Coordinates of C-alpha atoms in Angstrom, one line a residue:
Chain A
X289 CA 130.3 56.8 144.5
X290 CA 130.0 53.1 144.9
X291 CA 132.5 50.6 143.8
X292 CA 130.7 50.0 140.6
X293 CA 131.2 53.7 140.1
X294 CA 127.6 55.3 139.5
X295 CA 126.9 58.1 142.0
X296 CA 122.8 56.5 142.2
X297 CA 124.3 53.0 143.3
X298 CA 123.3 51.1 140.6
X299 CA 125.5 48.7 138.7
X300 CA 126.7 49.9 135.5
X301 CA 127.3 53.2 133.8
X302 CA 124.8 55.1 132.4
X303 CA 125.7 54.4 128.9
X304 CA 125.9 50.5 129.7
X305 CA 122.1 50.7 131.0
X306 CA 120.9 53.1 128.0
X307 CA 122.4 50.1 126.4
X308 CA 120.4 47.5 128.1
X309 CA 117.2 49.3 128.2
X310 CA 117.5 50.1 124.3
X311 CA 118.2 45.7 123.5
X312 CA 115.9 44.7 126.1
X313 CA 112.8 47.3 123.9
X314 CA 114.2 46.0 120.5
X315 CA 115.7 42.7 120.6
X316 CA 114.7 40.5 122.9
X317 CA 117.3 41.0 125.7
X318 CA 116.8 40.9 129.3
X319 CA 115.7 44.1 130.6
X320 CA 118.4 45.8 133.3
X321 CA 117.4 45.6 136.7
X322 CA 115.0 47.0 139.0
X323 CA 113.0 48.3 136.1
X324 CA 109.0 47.2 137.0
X325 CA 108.5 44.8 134.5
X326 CA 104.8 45.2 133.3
X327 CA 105.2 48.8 132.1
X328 CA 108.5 48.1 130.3
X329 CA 106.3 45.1 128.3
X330 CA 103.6 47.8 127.7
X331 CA 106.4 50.3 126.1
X332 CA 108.2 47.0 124.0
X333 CA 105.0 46.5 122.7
X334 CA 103.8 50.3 122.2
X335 CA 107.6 50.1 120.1
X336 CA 106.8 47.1 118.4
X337 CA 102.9 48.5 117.2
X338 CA 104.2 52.0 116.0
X339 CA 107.1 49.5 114.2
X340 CA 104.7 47.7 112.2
X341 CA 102.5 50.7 111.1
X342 CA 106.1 52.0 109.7
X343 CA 106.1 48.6 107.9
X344 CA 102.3 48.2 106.7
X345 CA 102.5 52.0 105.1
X346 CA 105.7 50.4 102.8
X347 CA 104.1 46.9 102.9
X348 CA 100.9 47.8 101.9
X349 CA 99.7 45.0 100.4
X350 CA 101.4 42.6 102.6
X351 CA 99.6 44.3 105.5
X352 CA 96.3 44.0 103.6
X353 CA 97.3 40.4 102.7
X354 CA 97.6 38.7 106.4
X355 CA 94.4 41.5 107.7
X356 CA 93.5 40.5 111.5
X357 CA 96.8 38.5 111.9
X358 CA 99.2 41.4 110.5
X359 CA 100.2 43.1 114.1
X360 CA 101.0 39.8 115.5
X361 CA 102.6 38.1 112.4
X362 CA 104.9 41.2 112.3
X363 CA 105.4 41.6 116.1
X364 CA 106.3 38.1 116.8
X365 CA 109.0 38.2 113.8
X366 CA 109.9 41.6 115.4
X367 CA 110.4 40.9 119.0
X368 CA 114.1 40.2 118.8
X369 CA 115.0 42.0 115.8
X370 CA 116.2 45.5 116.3
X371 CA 114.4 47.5 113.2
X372 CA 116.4 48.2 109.8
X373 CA 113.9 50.7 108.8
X374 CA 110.1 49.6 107.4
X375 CA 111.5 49.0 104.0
X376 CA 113.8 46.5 104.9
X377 CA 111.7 44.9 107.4
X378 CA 109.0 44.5 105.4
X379 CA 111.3 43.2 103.2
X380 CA 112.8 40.5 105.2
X381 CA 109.4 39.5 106.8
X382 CA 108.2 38.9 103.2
X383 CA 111.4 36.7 102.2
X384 CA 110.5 35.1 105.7
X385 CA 107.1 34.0 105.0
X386 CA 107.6 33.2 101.2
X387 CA 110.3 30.5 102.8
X388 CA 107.7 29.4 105.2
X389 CA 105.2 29.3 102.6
X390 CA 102.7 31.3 104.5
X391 CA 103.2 34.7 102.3
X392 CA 99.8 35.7 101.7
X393 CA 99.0 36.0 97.3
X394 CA 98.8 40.0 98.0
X395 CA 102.4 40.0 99.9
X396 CA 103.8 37.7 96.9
X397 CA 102.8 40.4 94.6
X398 CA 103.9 43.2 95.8
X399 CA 107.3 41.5 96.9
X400 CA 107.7 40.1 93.4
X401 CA 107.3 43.5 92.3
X402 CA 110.3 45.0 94.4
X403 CA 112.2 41.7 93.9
X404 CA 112.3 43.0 90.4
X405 CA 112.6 46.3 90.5
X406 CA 115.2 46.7 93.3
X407 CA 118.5 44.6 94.1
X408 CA 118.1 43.7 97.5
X409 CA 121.4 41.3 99.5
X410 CA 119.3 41.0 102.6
X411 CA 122.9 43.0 103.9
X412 CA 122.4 46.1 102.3
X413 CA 120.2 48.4 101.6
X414 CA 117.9 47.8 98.2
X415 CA 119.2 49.3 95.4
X416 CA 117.0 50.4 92.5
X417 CA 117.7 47.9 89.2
X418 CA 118.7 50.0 86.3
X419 CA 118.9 46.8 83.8
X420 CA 115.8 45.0 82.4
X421 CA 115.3 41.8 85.2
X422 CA 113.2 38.6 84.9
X423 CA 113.0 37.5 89.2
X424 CA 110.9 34.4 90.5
X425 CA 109.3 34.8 94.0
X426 CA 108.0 30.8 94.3
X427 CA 105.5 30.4 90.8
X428 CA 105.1 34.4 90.5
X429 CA 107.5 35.5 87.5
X430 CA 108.2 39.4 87.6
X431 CA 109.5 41.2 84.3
X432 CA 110.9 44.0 85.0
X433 CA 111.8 46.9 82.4
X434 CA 112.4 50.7 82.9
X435 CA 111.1 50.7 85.9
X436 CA 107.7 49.0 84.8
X437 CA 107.1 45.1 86.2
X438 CA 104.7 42.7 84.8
X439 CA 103.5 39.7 86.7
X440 CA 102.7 36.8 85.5
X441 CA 102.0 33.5 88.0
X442 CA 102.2 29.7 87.4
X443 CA 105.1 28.7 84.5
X444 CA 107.7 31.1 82.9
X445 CA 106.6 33.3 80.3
X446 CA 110.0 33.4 78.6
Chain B
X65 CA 110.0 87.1 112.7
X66 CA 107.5 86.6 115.8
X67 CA 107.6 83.6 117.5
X68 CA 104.6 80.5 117.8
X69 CA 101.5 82.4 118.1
X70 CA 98.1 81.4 118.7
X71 CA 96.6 77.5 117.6
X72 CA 99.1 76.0 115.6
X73 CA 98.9 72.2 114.4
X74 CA 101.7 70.0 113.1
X75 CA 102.5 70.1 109.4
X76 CA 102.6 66.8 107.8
X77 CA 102.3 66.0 104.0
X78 CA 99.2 64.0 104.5
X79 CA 97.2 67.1 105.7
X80 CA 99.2 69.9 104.0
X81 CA 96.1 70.3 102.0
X82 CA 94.2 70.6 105.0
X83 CA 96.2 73.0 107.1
X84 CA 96.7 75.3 104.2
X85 CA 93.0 76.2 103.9
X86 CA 93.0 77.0 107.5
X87 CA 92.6 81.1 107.5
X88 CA 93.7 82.2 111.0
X89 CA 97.1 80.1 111.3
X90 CA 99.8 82.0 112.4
X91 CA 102.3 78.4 112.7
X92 CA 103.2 74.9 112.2
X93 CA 105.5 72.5 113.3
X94 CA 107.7 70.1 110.5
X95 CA 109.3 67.3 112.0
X96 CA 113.3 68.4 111.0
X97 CA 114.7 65.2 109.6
X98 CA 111.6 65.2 107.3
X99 CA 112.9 68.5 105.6
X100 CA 116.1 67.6 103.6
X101 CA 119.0 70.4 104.6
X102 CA 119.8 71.3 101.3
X103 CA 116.2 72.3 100.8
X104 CA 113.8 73.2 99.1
X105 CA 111.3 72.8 101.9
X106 CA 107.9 71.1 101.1
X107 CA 105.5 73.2 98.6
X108 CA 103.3 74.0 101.3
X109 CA 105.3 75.0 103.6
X110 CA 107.0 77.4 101.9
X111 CA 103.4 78.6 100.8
X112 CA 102.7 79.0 104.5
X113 CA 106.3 81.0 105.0
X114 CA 104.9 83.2 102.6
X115 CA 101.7 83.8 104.4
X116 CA 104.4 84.7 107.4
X117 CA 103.5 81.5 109.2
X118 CA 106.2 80.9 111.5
X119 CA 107.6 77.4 110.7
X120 CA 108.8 75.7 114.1
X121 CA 111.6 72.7 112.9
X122 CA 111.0 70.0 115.8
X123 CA 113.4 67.4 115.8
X124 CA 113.0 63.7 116.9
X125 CA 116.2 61.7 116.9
X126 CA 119.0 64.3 118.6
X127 CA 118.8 62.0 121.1
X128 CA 120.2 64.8 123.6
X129 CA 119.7 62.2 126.5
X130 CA 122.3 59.9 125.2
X131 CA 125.3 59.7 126.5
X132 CA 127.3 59.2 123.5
X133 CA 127.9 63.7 122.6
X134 CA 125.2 64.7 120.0
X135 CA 125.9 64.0 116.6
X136 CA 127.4 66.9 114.9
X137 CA 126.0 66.3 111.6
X138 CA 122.1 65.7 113.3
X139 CA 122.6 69.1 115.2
X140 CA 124.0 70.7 111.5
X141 CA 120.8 69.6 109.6
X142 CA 118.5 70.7 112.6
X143 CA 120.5 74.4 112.3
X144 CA 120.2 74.0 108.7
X145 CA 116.8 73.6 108.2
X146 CA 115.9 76.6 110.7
X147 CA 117.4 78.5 108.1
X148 CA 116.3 77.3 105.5
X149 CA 112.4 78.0 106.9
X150 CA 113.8 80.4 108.9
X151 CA 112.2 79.9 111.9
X152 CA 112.0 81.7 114.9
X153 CA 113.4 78.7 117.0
X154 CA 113.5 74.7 117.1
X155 CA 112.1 72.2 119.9
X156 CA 113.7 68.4 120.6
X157 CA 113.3 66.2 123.4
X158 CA 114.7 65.8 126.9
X159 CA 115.1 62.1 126.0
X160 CA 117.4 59.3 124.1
X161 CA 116.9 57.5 121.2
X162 CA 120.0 55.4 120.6
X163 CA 122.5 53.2 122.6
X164 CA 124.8 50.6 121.9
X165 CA 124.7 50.8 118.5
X166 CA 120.4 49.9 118.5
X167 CA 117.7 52.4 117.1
X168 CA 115.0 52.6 120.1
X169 CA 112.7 53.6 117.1
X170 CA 111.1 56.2 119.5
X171 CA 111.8 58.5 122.9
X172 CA 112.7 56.9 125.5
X173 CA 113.0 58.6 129.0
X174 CA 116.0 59.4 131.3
X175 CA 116.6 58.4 134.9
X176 CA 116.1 62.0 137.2
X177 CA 119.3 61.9 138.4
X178 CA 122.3 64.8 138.0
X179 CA 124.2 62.2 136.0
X180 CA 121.6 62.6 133.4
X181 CA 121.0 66.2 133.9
X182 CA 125.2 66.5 133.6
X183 CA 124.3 64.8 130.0
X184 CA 121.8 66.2 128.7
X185 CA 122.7 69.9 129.3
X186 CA 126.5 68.6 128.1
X187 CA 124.7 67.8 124.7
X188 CA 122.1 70.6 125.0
X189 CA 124.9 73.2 125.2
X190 CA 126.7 71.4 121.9
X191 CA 123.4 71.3 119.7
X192 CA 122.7 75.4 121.0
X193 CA 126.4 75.9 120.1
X194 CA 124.9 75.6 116.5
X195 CA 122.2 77.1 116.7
X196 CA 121.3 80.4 115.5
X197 CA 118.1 80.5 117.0
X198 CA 116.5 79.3 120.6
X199 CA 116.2 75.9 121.5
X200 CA 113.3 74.6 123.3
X201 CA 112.8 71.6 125.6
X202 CA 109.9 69.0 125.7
X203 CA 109.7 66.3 128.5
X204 CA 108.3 62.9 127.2
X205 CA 105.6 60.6 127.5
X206 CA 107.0 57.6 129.0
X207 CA 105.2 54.6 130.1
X208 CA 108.4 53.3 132.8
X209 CA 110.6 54.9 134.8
X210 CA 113.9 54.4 135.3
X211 CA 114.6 52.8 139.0
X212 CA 116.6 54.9 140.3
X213 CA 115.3 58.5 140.4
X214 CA 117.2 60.8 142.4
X215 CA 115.4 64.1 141.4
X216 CA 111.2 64.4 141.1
X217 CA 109.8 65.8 137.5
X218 CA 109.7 69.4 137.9
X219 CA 113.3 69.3 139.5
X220 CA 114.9 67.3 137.0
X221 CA 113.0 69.8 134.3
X222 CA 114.3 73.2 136.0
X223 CA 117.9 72.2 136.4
X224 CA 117.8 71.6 132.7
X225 CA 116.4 74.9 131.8
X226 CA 118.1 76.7 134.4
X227 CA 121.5 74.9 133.3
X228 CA 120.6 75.4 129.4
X229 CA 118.9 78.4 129.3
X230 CA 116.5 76.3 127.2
X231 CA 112.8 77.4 126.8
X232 CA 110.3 74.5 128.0
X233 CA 107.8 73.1 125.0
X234 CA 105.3 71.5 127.6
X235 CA 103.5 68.8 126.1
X236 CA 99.7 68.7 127.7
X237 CA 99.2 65.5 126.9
X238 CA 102.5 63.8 127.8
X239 CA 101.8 65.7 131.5
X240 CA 98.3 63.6 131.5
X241 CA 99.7 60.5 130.2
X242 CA 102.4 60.5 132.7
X243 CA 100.4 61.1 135.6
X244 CA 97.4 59.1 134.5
X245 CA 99.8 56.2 134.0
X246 CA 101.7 56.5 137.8
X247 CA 98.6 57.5 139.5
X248 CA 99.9 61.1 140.5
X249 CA 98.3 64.1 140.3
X250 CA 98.9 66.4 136.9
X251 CA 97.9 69.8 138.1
X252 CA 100.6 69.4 141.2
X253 CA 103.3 69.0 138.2
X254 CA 101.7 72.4 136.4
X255 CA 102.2 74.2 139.8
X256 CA 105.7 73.0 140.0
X257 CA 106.6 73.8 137.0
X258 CA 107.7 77.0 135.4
X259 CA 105.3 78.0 133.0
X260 CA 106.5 81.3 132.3
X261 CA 109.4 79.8 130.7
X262 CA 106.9 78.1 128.0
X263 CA 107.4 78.8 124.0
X264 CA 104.9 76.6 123.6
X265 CA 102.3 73.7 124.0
X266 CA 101.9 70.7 122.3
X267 CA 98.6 68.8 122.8
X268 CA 97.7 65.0 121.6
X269 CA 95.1 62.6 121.2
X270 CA 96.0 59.0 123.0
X271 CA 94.1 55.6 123.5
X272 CA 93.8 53.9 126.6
X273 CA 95.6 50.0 126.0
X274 CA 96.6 47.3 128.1
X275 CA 95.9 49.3 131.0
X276 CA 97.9 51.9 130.0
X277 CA 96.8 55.6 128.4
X278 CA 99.3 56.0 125.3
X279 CA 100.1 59.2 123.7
X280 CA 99.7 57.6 120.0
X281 CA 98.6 60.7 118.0
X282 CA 96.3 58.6 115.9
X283 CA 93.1 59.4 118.2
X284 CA 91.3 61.8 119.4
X285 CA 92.4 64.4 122.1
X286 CA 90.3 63.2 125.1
X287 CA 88.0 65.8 127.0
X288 CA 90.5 65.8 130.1
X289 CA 93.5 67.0 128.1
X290 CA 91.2 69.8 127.0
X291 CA 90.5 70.0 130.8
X292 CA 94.1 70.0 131.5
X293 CA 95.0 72.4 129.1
X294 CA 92.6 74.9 130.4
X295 CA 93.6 74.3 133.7
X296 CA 97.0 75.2 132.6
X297 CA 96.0 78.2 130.8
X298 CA 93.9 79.5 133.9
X299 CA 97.2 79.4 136.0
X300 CA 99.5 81.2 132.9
X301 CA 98.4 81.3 129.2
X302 CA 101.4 80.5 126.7
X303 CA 101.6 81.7 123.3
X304 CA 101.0 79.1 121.6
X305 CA 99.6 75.8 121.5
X306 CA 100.0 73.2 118.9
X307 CA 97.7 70.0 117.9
X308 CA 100.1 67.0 117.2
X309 CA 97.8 64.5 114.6
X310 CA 100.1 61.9 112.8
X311 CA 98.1 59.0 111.6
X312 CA 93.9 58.0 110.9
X313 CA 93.6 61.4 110.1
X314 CA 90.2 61.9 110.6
X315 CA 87.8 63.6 108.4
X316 CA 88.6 67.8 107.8
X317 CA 85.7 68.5 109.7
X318 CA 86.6 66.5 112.7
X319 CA 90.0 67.9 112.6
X320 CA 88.7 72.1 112.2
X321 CA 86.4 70.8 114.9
X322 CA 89.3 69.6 117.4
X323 CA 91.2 72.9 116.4
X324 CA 88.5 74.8 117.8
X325 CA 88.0 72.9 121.0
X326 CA 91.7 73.2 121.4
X327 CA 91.5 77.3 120.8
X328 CA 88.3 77.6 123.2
X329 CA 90.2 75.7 126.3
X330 CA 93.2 77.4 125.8
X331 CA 91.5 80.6 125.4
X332 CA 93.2 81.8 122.4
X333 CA 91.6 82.6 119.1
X334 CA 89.9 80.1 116.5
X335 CA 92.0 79.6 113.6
X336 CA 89.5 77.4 111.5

C-alpha cells in the first residue's frame, strides 16, 4: 500500500477515480491521470453521439429542424453537461436556442407544443398540464386543451 | 425451462413485429429496466413465452463495477422481472455506470486490478443473493483502459467467475472491438478464456470512426466478427448466440439475412 492508500500506487481511491473518470466523460472535467488521452476523447465523444440520438428520438422535430448541424449543435451544448435524460435535454437545448434566437421554426413547434402541454421548472421533471393553458414560445402562441394544442404564430389569438 | 438455445436476437419494441414471425426462435433477450416489475411484460413477449421462447432479462445499469454496493432496489426489479418472464437466467455487465453522483449514460470499463475484482464479485455476490436464477457475466467494449492494470483480460475475467460462480455471456464483438482497438490479437484472448463456462454469445454490428472500431449496434455485423465467431465456435460451440440490433434497423430482409449468416458461422441452426 502506498501512502495514498491504493494497493496499484495510484493517487486516489477507486471510488474517487470512478468519480473522475465519470465528470471528465460527462461534464467537462479534467480527466484523472495517466489515462491516454486520445481514446478517452474518442469514448466522451462515442457518449456524447449515443446522447444525442436519445435526444433527437424525443426531439424529433428539433433534430429534423437544425439537419447537418444537429450532432454538433447538441454536443457542444452537451460537453459539460452531465445528461438529465433526452426529455429534459432536449428540453433545455430548446429553451437555449429559443433565447439565442437560433431555435430552428420546426424546434419552436414542437417546443411550443410541450411548453403547453407539460409544466416544465427547468428543476424538475415536466409534469403533464391537467388545466386548459394558453403558453408563448417567442411569436408562436400554443392553446392547449385536454391534452390537444393548437398553434397559432405571429399575434395572440385571444 | 431450458436455457438460451440456438440463434437468438435481442427483443426490442421496434422489431417485435419482426422477431415474432421468425419460425425457428427458441430466445430473446429484453433489456430489464425496459420491462416494468410490476408487469405485464410487453404483448409480444409474452406471445413468445407462450411459444416456450426462453426470455433472457439483460440488465444495463447494475453498475456491478461501482464501488458504491449495488442498489437493492435495481437488483429487486432485475429478480422481479426474471419472474415475471420467468426466465431461465439474467446477464449484466462486468462494468460501472455511475460515480459521484453522475450518470456515465453507458458502460464504462474497470481497471484489472484485485481492488476491482474485490468489487465487483462484492456486488456480484449481493445482486445473486437475489436472484432465483443464474447470473451471467459479459466483459465490455471499451475504447480506454484504465492506467493501471495489474491483471491481463482473461485473468481479471476468471477470477470473477471463479470468485462468483458467474456464467460468462462473451460478447464476439466486444472481443474484436477491443483487440482491433489495442492492436492485440483476439483469438489469443478466446484461448485464454474459458469457453466452457459460456451461457451465451452476444454478436454486434460496429462502424469504424475517428480511428477507432465502435460497437454501436446500429450497423452491420462486419465479415470478421462472423470470422471470429466461427473461430470461436471451431475451438468450443456455446448454446447460444444472440444478434444485438438497436437502432437503423435495417430492412426485414437484411435483418433474416444477418440471422442466417450468424447461424451458418456459428454452426447452429437457421431460425429465419
Amino acid at each position: 500500500m502506498t501512502a495514498a492508500g491504493t494497493p496499484s500506487g495510484v493517487p486516489g481511491s477507486l471510488a474517487e477515480r470512478q468519480a473522475r473518470l465519470v465528470a471528465a466523460l460527462v461534464a467537462g472535467a479534467a480527466p484523472p491521470p495517466g489515462f491516454a488521452p486520445a481514446p478517452l476523447a474518442a469514448a466522451r465523444a462515442a457518449l456524447l453521439r449515443k446522447r444525442a440520438g436519445e435526444v433527437a428520438r424525443h426531439w424529433p422535430l428539433l433534430a429534423a429542424g437544425l439537419g447537418p448541424r444537429w450532432s454538433a449543435t447538441f454536443a457542444e451544448w452537451a460537453a459539460d453537461r452531465p445528461s438529465r435524460g433526452g426529455l429534459r435535454d432536449g428540453w433545455d437545448l430548446a429553451r437555449t436556442l429559443h433565447d439565442h434566437g437560433t431555435l430552428p421554426p420546426l424546434g419552436t413547434r414542437e417546443l411550443a407544443v410541450r411548453e403547453a402541454t407539460f409544466r416544465y421548472d427547468g428543476e424538475r421533471p415536466p409534469r403533464r398540464r391537467r388545466l386548459p393553458a394558453i403558453t408563448r414560445t417567442g411569436t408562436t402562441f400554443a392553446l392547449q386543451l385536454a391534452s390537444r394544442v393548437l398553434l397559432v404564430k405571429g399575434r395572440a389569438p385571444f | 425451462m431450458t436455457g438460451p438455445d440456438g440463434v437468438g436476437i435481442g427483443w426490442r419494441p421496434e422489431i417485435a413485429g419482426f422477431v415474432a414471425e421468425l419460425p425457428g426462435l427458441r430466445f430473446v433477450e429484453v433489456i430489464a429496466e425496459a420491462v416494468p416489475a410490476a408487469g405485464p411484460p410487453p404483448d409480444g413477449l409474452t406471445e413468445l413465452r407462450k411459444r416456450g421462447v426462453a426470455v433472457v432479462p439483460h440488465g444495463v445499469r447494475l453498475s456491478l463495477g461501482g464501488t458504491e454496493p449495488v442498489e437493492p432496489a435495481r437488483v429487486a426489479h432485475l429478480a422481479a422481472v426474471a419472474e415475471l418472464v420467468a426466465a431461465p437466467l439474467v446477464s449484466e455487465h462486468i462494468a460501472f455506470v455511475r460515480a459521484g453522483g453522475l450518470e456515465a449514460g453507458h458502460l464504462l470499463p474497470l481497471p484489472r486490478t484485485r481492488e476491482a475484482v474485490d468489487v465487483v464479485c462484492a456486488n456480484v455476490a449481493r445482486a445473486q443473493a437475489e436472484l432465483s436464477v443464474p447470473l451471467a457475466l459479459e466483459p465490455i467494449a471499451a475504447l480506454f483502459d484504465w492506467p493501471d492494470d495489474e491483471l491481463d483480460e482473461a485473468a481479471f475475467l476468471a477470477e470473477i467467475l471463479d470468485r462468483t460462480g458467474a456464467l460468462l455471456l462473451l460478447d464476439i464483438a466486444n472481443v474484436y472491438a477491443n483487440a482491433r482497438n489495442r492492436g492485440t490479437d483476439p483469438v489469443a484472448l478466446l484461448d485464454a478464456l474459458p469457453l466452457e463456462r459460456i451461457a451465451y454469445l452476444h454478436i454486434a454490428g460496429g462502424a469504424e470512426q475517428g480511428g477507432f472500431y465502435h460497437d454501436t449496434h446500429t450497423d452491420p455485423v462486419p465479415a470478421a466478427v462472423l470470422d471470429l465467431l466461427a473461430q470461436l465456435c471451431a475451438r468450443h460451440r456455446p448454446p447460444a448466440v444472440l444478434l444485438e440490433r438497436d437502432g437503423h434497423y435495417p430492412p426485414a430482409a437484411d435483418l433474416r439475412a444477418e440471422l442466417d449468416a450468424v447461424a451458418h458461422a456459428a454452426g447452429l441452426p437457421v431460425v429465419t
